[in-house]
Amino acid sequence: MEKRQELYAGKAKSVFATDDPDHLVLHFRDDTSAFDGERMESLARKGTVNNRFNAFIMGKLQEAGIPTHFDGLLSDTESLVKKLEMIPVECVVRNIAAGGLVKRLGVEEGRELTPPTFELFLKNDALHDPMINESLAETFGWATPDQLREMKVLTFKVNEVLKTLFAEGGLLLVDYKLEFGLFKGEIVLGDEFSPDGCRLWDAATREKLDKDRFRQGLGGVIEAYEEVGRRIGVDFS
Ligand code: C5P
């Protein structure tokens, strides 16, 4: 597989074409952003840590029968993925109240959510990823009702797999965001799963071990990501 031109540079990853029209290279950079890119910082080792972390999680999800775009690690900071036609809708599941939910509804941080909640957001930086619903997604053609149903089923299936995986490492999966796309007509999990896009707390102390450390200026961001990885068996060597 030959890496070709850069197609797109996001806030933390860049996407490159390959000589195969069905595959892309994802390059995980050290860049870290918060508040819609208002705060940007480069954190040493982040690209490598998130690349390895994501590879490990995608492998676990694939083993559990969840289709993902991940095809393999290429280097410390690069992975080979299937080229998806992305659906511009972010799916968020929450097991415990935190972040946007606490702000929006005034509920107490840390409250267990039974059953877990499911929310949809439009992927649109200029509009700050507004919350949407199935009706809006259908009307504006962002996703079909069938696609939305499938995305919801897969997002909850991910919850079952990952809640258990993190629990075995003494961690609470508080919430997470997933993005999906189409590959040859099939709904496939895209983007990444890393502590950049989820919340993880130590189960005993409720210490935050995810990107909230960056958002809230708590320090030790990458050390926390590595700690989480070590606890669930990610190989960072
Ligand atoms: O900010 P909020 O509480 O709505 O985020 C819910 C979850 O989705 C968090 O784990 C957050 O890291 C993730 N998220 C994300 N990218 C976004 C919005 C949310 O990774 N654009």
GROMACS .gro file of N, CA and C in nm, residues 11 30-34 39-44 46 214 221:
model
   45
   11LYS      N    1  -0.860   1.817   1.338
   11LYS     CA    2  -0.795   1.884   1.451
   11LYS      C    3  -0.687   1.795   1.516
   30ASP      N    4   0.011   1.475   1.724
   30ASP     CA    5   0.018   1.508   1.867
   30ASP      C    6  -0.076   1.624   1.903
   31ASP      N    7  -0.136   1.687   1.801
   31ASP     CA    8  -0.222   1.804   1.826
   31ASP      C    9  -0.344   1.765   1.907
   32THR      N   10  -0.379   1.854   1.998
   32THR     CA   11  -0.495   1.833   2.084
   32THR      C   12  -0.577   1.960   2.083
   33SER      N   13  -0.706   1.946   2.062
   33SER     CA   14  -0.789   2.066   2.058
   33SER      C   15  -0.907   2.050   2.153
   34ALA      N   16  -0.956   2.163   2.199
   34ALA     CA   17  -1.077   2.162   2.282
   34ALA      C   18  -1.157   2.287   2.251
   39ARG      N   19  -0.882   2.605   2.180
   39ARG     CA   20  -0.757   2.574   2.252
   39ARG      C   21  -0.687   2.461   2.179
   40MET      N   22  -0.564   2.488   2.134
   40MET     CA   23  -0.486   2.388   2.063
   40MET      C   24  -0.351   2.374   2.132
   41GLU      N   25  -0.307   2.252   2.148
   41GLU     CA   26  -0.176   2.228   2.207
   41GLU      C   27  -0.120   2.100   2.149
   42SER      N   28   0.012   2.094   2.143
   42SER     CA   29   0.074   1.969   2.099
   42SER      C   30   0.119   1.895   2.224
   43LEU      N   31   0.077   1.770   2.238
   43LEU     CA   32   0.113   1.690   2.355
   43LEU      C   33   0.200   1.574   2.309
   44ALA      N   34   0.324   1.572   2.359
   44ALA     CA   35   0.420   1.469   2.315
   44ALA      C   36   0.362   1.329   2.336
   46LYS      N   37   0.116   1.182   2.202
   46LYS     CA   38  -0.029   1.160   2.187
   46LYS      C   39  -0.063   1.084   2.060
  214PHE      N   40  -0.741   1.761   2.974
  214PHE     CA   41  -0.695   1.873   2.890
  214PHE      C   42  -0.796   1.988   2.896
  221VAL      N   43  -0.215   1.464   3.097
  221VAL     CA   44  -0.312   1.414   2.998
  221VAL      C   45  -0.265   1.281   2.939
   0.00000   0.00000   0.00000
